[in-house]
XYZ file of C-alpha atoms in Angstrom:
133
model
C 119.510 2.773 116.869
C 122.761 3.988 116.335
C 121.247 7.802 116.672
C 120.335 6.543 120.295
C 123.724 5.220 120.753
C 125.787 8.717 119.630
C 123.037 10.094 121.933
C 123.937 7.998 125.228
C 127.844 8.345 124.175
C 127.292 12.438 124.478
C 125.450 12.652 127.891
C 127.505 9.963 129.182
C 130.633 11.601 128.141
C 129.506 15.172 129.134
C 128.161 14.058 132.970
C 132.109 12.344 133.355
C 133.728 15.666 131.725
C 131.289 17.571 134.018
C 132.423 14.851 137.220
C 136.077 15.115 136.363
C 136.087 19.135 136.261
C 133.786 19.290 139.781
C 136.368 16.737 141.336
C 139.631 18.850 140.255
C 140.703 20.834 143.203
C 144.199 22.237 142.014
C 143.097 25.796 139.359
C 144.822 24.822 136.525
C 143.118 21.314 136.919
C 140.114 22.258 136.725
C 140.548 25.542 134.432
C 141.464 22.179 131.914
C 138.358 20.377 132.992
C 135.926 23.359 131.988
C 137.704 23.801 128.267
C 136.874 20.001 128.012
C 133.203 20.603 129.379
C 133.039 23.788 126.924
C 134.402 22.407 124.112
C 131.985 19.157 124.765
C 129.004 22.186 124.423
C 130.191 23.340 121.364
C 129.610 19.946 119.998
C 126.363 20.217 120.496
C 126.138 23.527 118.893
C 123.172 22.010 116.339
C 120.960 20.517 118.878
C 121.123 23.433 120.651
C 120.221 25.983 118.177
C 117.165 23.613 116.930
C 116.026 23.212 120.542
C 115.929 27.121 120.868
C 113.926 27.718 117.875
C 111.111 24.828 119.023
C 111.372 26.852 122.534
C 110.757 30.329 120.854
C 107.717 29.186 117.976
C 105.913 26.596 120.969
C 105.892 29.617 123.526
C 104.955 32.209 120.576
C 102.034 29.907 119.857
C 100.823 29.680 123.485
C 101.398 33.566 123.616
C 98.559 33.480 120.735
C 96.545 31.153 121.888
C 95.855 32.748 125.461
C 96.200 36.699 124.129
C 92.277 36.370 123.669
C 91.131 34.870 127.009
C 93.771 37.401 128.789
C 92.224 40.007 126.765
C 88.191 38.876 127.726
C 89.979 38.802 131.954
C 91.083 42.247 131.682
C 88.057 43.651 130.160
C 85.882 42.127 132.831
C 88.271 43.193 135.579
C 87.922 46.513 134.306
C 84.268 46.561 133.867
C 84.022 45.584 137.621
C 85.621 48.125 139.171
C 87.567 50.942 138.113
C 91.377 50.930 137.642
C 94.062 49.053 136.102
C 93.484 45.520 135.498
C 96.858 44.555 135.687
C 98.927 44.558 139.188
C 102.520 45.338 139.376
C 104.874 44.162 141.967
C 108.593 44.522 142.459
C 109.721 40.970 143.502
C 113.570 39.511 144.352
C 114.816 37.343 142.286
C 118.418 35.904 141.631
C 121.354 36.305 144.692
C 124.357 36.880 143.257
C 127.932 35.972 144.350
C 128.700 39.041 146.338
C 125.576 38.474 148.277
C 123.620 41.604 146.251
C 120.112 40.537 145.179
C 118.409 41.364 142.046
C 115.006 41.878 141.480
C 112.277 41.885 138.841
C 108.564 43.717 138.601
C 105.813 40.820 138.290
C 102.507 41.615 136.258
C 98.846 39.619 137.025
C 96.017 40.403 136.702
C 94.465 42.293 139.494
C 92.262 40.449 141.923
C 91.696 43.114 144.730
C 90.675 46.330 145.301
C 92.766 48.878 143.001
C 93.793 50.973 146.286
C 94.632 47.616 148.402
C 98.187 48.564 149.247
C 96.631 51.670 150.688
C 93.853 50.071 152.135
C 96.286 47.292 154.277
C 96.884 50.288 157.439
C 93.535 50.190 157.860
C 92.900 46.515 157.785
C 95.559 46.138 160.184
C 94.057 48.227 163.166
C 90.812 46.460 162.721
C 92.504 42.699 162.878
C 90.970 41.126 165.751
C 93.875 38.765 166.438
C 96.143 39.462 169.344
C 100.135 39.547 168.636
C 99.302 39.804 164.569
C 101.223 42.323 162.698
């Protein structure tokens, strides 16, 4: 009970160092605020470290566990048609401050035709839809 207690005591007194540095208007005020909110962090330097180590041996695990049905999807995407049975995609991700974005390439597995980017100009002139694009 009294690990619950330190517990509540630490969120409770993180969320008011967290309150009091939002609320500061004035720099050095809240320049002040965030050493108290950093130093609060540092703290927790042990829980932290233990968390990331469950974080990187769970998701290692579930890597393992679905390598072999990712493995079985490619090779039957592959054995239906020809190609790669992965698709790539460059996606955005993150703005940042100064309003640039940042993006990423996405993997799947594919689930159309191998040539369907190509194959959209074609599709388009034969939409039956008035006004579509």
């Amino acid at each position: 009970m009294a690990a619950k207690e330190v517990t509540e005591s630490n969120v409770s007194a993180g969320a008011a160092l967290i309150a009091q540095a939002m609320d500061r208007r004035e720099g050095a005020g809240r320049y002040k605020a965030m050493q108290s909110v950093m130093e609060w962090d540092n703290s927790r330097l042990a829980y932290r470290t233990v968390k990331r180590a469950f974080d990187i041996v769970f998701s290692g695990c579930v890597l393992a566990v679905i390598a072999v049905p990712s493995l079985v999807l490619a090779a039957a995407i592959r054995l239906e048609s020809e190609g790669n049975p992965f698709y790539s995609q460059i996606r955005v991700g993150q703005t940042h401050r100064d309003g640039s974005l940042s993006t990423f390439r996405m993997w799947k597995f594919r689930s159309m035709y191998k040539d369907a980017d190509e194959r959209l100009a074609e599709l388009r002139e034969q939409n039956e839809i008035s006004g579509a694009c």
